[in-house]
Short mmCIF file of C-alpha atoms and ligand atoms in Angstrom, two decimals:
data_model
loop_
_atom_site.label_atom_id
_atom_site.label_comp_id
_atom_site.label_asym_id
_atom_site.label_seq_id
_atom_site.Cartn_x
_atom_site.Cartn_y
_atom_site.Cartn_z
CA UNK A 1 0.00 0.00 0.00
CA UNK A 2 1.36 3.37 -0.97
CA UNK A 3 1.26 6.02 1.72
CA UNK A 4 0.38 9.66 1.27
CA UNK A 5 3.99 10.47 2.06
CA UNK A 6 5.27 8.23 -0.78
CA UNK A 7 2.80 9.69 -3.23
CA UNK A 8 3.77 13.20 -2.17
CA UNK A 9 7.43 12.46 -2.92
CA UNK A 10 6.49 10.99 -6.32
CA UNK A 11 4.41 14.04 -7.23
CA UNK A 12 7.19 16.44 -6.17
CA UNK A 13 9.66 14.47 -8.30
CA UNK A 14 7.28 14.57 -11.28
CA UNK A 15 6.90 18.33 -10.84
CA UNK A 16 10.69 18.72 -10.90
CA UNK A 17 11.10 16.65 -14.05
CA UNK A 18 8.29 18.51 -15.85
CA UNK A 19 10.06 21.76 -14.98
CA UNK A 20 13.32 20.40 -16.40
CA UNK A 21 11.65 19.24 -19.62
CA UNK A 22 10.22 22.71 -20.17
CA UNK A 23 13.27 24.63 -18.88
CA UNK A 24 11.05 26.36 -16.33
CA UNK A 25 12.96 27.99 -13.51
CA UNK A 26 10.14 29.69 -11.60
CA UNK A 27 8.77 27.88 -8.53
CA UNK A 28 5.86 25.48 -9.06
CA UNK A 29 3.82 25.02 -5.91
CA UNK A 30 1.78 21.97 -5.08
CA UNK A 31 -1.70 22.69 -3.75
CA UNK A 32 -3.07 19.54 -2.08
CA UNK A 33 -6.80 19.39 -2.84
CA UNK A 34 -8.32 17.82 0.23
CA UNK A 35 -12.05 17.98 -0.48
CA UNK A 36 -13.79 14.79 0.67
CA UNK A 37 -10.60 13.68 2.44
CA UNK A 38 -10.34 13.16 6.18
CA UNK A 39 -8.49 15.42 8.59
CA UNK A 40 -6.20 12.49 9.39
CA UNK A 41 -5.20 12.32 5.70
CA UNK A 42 -4.51 16.06 5.76
CA UNK A 43 -2.39 15.64 8.90
CA UNK A 44 -0.45 12.85 7.25
CA UNK A 45 0.33 15.03 4.23
CA UNK A 46 1.25 17.95 6.49
CA UNK A 47 3.66 15.86 8.55
CA UNK A 48 5.23 14.73 5.25
CA UNK A 49 5.93 18.40 4.44
CA UNK A 50 2.86 19.63 2.54
CA UNK A 51 1.69 23.07 3.71
CA UNK A 52 -0.79 24.33 1.06
CA UNK A 53 -4.27 22.79 1.05
CA UNK A 54 -7.27 23.55 -1.17
CA UNK A 55 -10.93 23.06 -0.32
CA UNK A 56 -14.09 23.46 -2.45
CA UNK A 57 -16.93 23.51 0.05
CA UNK A 58 -17.08 26.16 2.74
CA UNK A 59 -18.73 24.26 5.60
CA UNK A 60 -16.53 21.22 5.11
CA UNK A 61 -13.46 23.48 5.07
CA UNK A 62 -14.45 25.34 8.23
CA UNK A 63 -14.98 22.07 10.11
CA UNK A 64 -11.56 20.82 9.04
CA UNK A 65 -9.86 24.13 9.85
CA UNK A 66 -11.12 24.03 13.41
CA UNK A 67 -9.89 20.45 13.84
CA UNK A 68 -6.50 21.33 12.32
CA UNK A 69 -6.01 24.69 14.03
CA UNK A 70 -2.72 23.48 15.53
CA UNK A 71 -1.14 23.22 12.03
CA UNK A 72 0.34 26.15 10.07
CA UNK A 73 -1.62 25.39 6.91
CA UNK A 74 -2.08 27.92 4.10
CA UNK A 75 -5.73 27.47 3.07
CA UNK A 76 -6.88 28.03 -0.52
CA UNK A 77 -10.53 28.20 -1.53
CA UNK A 78 -10.98 26.72 -5.01
CA UNK A 79 -14.72 25.99 -5.34
CA UNK A 80 -17.63 27.92 -6.83
CA UNK A 81 -18.51 30.95 -4.68
CA UNK A 82 -22.05 31.88 -3.75
CA UNK A 83 -22.20 35.52 -2.73
CA UNK A 84 -23.73 34.71 0.67
CA UNK A 85 -20.55 32.73 1.50
CA UNK A 86 -18.08 35.52 0.80
CA UNK A 87 -17.84 36.79 4.37
CA UNK A 88 -16.68 33.48 5.84
CA UNK A 89 -14.38 32.83 2.89
CA UNK A 90 -12.76 36.26 3.37
CA UNK A 91 -12.24 35.56 7.06
CA UNK A 92 -10.93 32.00 6.88
CA UNK A 93 -8.74 31.62 3.79
CA UNK A 94 -5.37 32.93 2.61
CA UNK A 95 -6.12 32.51 -1.09
CA UNK A 96 -9.19 32.28 -3.35
CA UNK A 97 -8.68 30.83 -6.86
CA UNK A 98 -12.25 30.99 -8.10
CA UNK A 99 -13.19 34.67 -8.27
CA UNK A 100 -15.33 35.04 -11.37
CA UNK A 101 -17.46 38.13 -10.97
CA UNK A 102 -17.29 41.68 -9.72
CA UNK A 103 -19.92 41.25 -7.03
CA UNK A 104 -18.00 38.40 -5.42
CA UNK A 105 -14.70 40.30 -5.59
CA UNK A 106 -16.28 43.39 -4.01
CA UNK A 107 -17.85 41.38 -1.21
CA UNK A 108 -14.60 39.51 -0.49
CA UNK A 109 -12.77 42.83 -0.34
CA UNK A 110 -15.34 44.39 1.96
CA UNK A 111 -15.35 41.39 4.31
CA UNK A 112 -11.58 40.84 4.50
CA UNK A 113 -10.55 41.86 8.03
CA UNK A 114 -7.98 44.68 8.18
CA UNK A 115 -6.04 42.65 10.70
CA UNK A 116 -5.20 40.06 8.04
CA UNK A 117 -2.96 40.35 4.97
CA UNK A 118 -4.90 41.07 1.78
CA UNK A 119 -6.68 38.02 0.39
CA UNK A 120 -4.59 36.56 -2.46
CA UNK A 121 -6.85 36.00 -5.45
CA UNK A 122 -6.90 34.44 -8.88
CA UNK A 123 -9.56 35.11 -11.48
CA UNK A 124 -11.09 31.93 -12.84
CA UNK A 125 -11.26 31.96 -16.63
CA UNK A 126 -13.56 29.78 -18.67
CA UNK A 127 -11.56 28.25 -21.50
CA UNK A 128 -13.92 26.69 -24.03
CA UNK A 129 -15.50 24.63 -21.29
CA UNK A 130 -19.14 24.43 -22.27
CA UNK A 131 -20.06 22.27 -19.30
CA UNK A 132 -18.68 24.57 -16.64
CA UNK A 133 -20.58 27.77 -16.10
CA UNK A 134 -17.80 29.04 -13.86
CA UNK A 135 -15.20 31.50 -14.99
CA UNK A 136 -15.10 34.76 -16.89
CA UNK A 137 -14.84 34.90 -20.66
CA UNK A 138 -11.66 36.26 -22.18
CA UNK A 139 -13.62 39.41 -23.07
CA UNK A 140 -14.65 40.03 -19.44
CA UNK A 141 -11.24 39.28 -17.99
CA UNK A 142 -9.47 42.62 -18.25
CA UNK A 143 -12.38 44.59 -16.78
CA UNK A 144 -12.53 42.32 -13.75
CA UNK A 145 -8.73 42.35 -13.34
CA UNK A 146 -8.74 46.17 -13.34
CA UNK A 147 -11.49 46.33 -10.75
CA UNK A 148 -9.75 43.85 -8.43
CA UNK A 149 -6.45 45.71 -8.76
CA UNK A 150 -8.12 48.71 -7.16
CA UNK A 151 -9.44 46.79 -4.15
CA UNK A 152 -7.16 47.33 -1.13
CA UNK A 153 -8.00 44.09 0.70
CA UNK A 154 -7.49 41.88 -2.36
CA UNK A 155 -4.20 41.11 -4.08
CA UNK A 156 -4.60 39.90 -7.64
CA UNK A 157 -2.03 37.14 -8.22
CA UNK A 158 -3.10 35.58 -11.49
CA UNK A 159 -5.46 33.20 -13.23
CA UNK A 160 -7.03 29.84 -12.53
CA UNK A 161 -8.74 27.51 -14.99
CA UNK A 162 -10.35 24.08 -15.05
CA UNK A 163 -10.23 22.99 -18.69
CA UNK A 164 -12.71 20.46 -19.96
CA UNK A 165 -11.25 17.04 -19.05
CA UNK A 166 -9.74 15.25 -22.02
CA UNK A 167 -7.70 12.12 -22.51
CA UNK A 168 -6.17 13.76 -25.58
CA UNK A 169 -2.96 15.36 -24.33
CA UNK A 170 -2.75 17.72 -27.26
CA UNK A 171 -6.22 19.04 -26.64
CA UNK A 172 -5.39 19.50 -22.97
CA UNK A 173 -2.17 21.30 -23.88
CA UNK A 174 -4.04 23.66 -26.23
CA UNK A 175 -6.45 24.59 -23.45
CA UNK A 176 -3.58 25.35 -21.08
CA UNK A 177 -1.94 27.44 -23.81
CA UNK A 178 -5.11 29.52 -24.08
CA UNK A 179 -5.05 30.28 -20.36
CA UNK A 180 -1.37 31.13 -20.66
CA UNK A 181 -2.15 33.54 -23.51
CA UNK A 182 -4.75 35.33 -21.36
CA UNK A 183 -2.16 35.58 -18.60
CA UNK A 184 0.54 36.92 -20.94
CA UNK A 185 -1.94 39.46 -22.36
CA UNK A 186 -2.59 40.83 -18.86
CA UNK A 187 1.15 40.99 -18.15
CA UNK A 188 1.63 42.92 -21.39
CA UNK A 189 -1.03 45.38 -20.24
CA UNK A 190 0.97 46.06 -17.08
CA UNK A 191 -0.74 43.87 -14.48
CA UNK A 192 1.81 42.40 -12.11
CA UNK A 193 0.94 38.73 -11.79
CA UNK A 194 2.91 35.66 -10.79
CA UNK A 195 0.37 32.86 -10.57
CA UNK A 196 -1.06 30.47 -13.11
CA UNK A 197 -3.18 27.89 -11.31
CA UNK A 198 -3.67 25.09 -13.84
CA UNK A 199 -3.17 21.33 -13.82
CA UNK A 200 -4.76 18.55 -11.77
CA UNK A 201 -3.93 14.88 -11.07
CA UNK A 202 -4.33 13.68 -14.65
CA UNK A 203 -2.57 16.48 -16.49
CA UNK A 204 -0.24 18.44 -14.22
CA UNK A 205 3.02 17.65 -16.06
CA UNK A 206 1.51 19.16 -19.24
CA UNK A 207 0.25 22.17 -17.29
CA UNK A 208 3.76 22.76 -15.91
CA UNK A 209 5.23 22.56 -19.39
CA UNK A 210 2.74 25.26 -20.38
CA UNK A 211 3.66 27.53 -17.47
CA UNK A 212 1.66 26.48 -14.38
CA UNK A 213 2.96 27.96 -11.12
CA UNK A 214 0.41 26.17 -8.92
CA UNK A 215 -0.87 22.67 -9.64
CA UNK A 216 -3.99 21.55 -7.75
CA UNK A 217 -3.76 17.85 -7.00
CA UNK A 218 -6.29 15.72 -5.14
CA UNK A 219 -6.69 12.06 -6.06
CA UNK A 220 -3.05 11.47 -7.12
CA UNK A 221 -2.02 12.43 -3.59
CA UNK A 222 -4.83 11.19 -1.36
CA UNK A 223 -6.32 8.42 -3.49
CA UNK A 224 -9.87 8.36 -4.83
CA UNK A 225 -12.39 10.58 -3.06
CA UNK A 226 -15.06 8.91 -0.91
C1 PLP B 301 -11.22 18.49 -7.14
C2 PLP B 301 -10.45 19.58 -7.76
C3 PLP B 301 -9.09 19.44 -8.08
C4 PLP B 301 -8.31 18.16 -7.89
O1 PLP B 301 -8.75 17.16 -8.76
P1 PLP B 301 -7.94 15.78 -8.90
O2 PLP B 301 -8.30 15.31 -10.26
O3 PLP B 301 -8.41 14.89 -7.81
O4 PLP B 301 -6.50 16.10 -8.79
C5 PLP B 301 -8.43 20.54 -8.59
N1 PLP B 301 -9.05 21.72 -8.79
C6 PLP B 301 -10.34 21.90 -8.50
C7 PLP B 301 -10.97 23.23 -8.75
C8 PLP B 301 -11.09 20.84 -7.99
O5 PLP B 301 -12.39 21.03 -7.73
#
């Protein structure tokens, strides 16, 4: 039986080799996606050295945070955001990857306590993913990025995307390239960004080759979700 610790080491090694293949020198961070995983699994990963964890569902995340309050975890919210959940998200997370509309950004900004560092945010972009209703279109992206840049309690770090799953590596690569092009276009317009949150268990080496700086990995680390 493979332990979480062994799988963590394998994933970190795969990240390193993908960086080498693509001659990428910037850091690539592993975000452990712990939705539907137990707090004991999270503890096991933490003890093995993992510090960044991502959750999709607010109530589940809050329950786990209170049970894991003794650990110095950096918590990332990566799920769809209903506007009535923004206050608790702004109070209990370090990062939010899934900001996809002005109203949500404004509410997160307004609810972020002054006593905490600004909330680190990514805008979720919808790359030709017909099934997912989440994410801004490429046309809406710059307007939202400008608005967030002016919000004092938010720090815009970059973009996140969940491309349509595909077993065709070339198709997957093309989708990552599109996100990368949106990111480069914002950089060219003067936004200072350093985060491209793309790549999951089945495709993270390709995402790294296309410029990912955060890969969000669940099942490859923890095993299948319950
Ligand atoms: C569940 C989830 C992941 C992780 O998926 P795996 O395929 O288990 O690695 C990554 N990102 C988001 C937004 C998710 O909801």
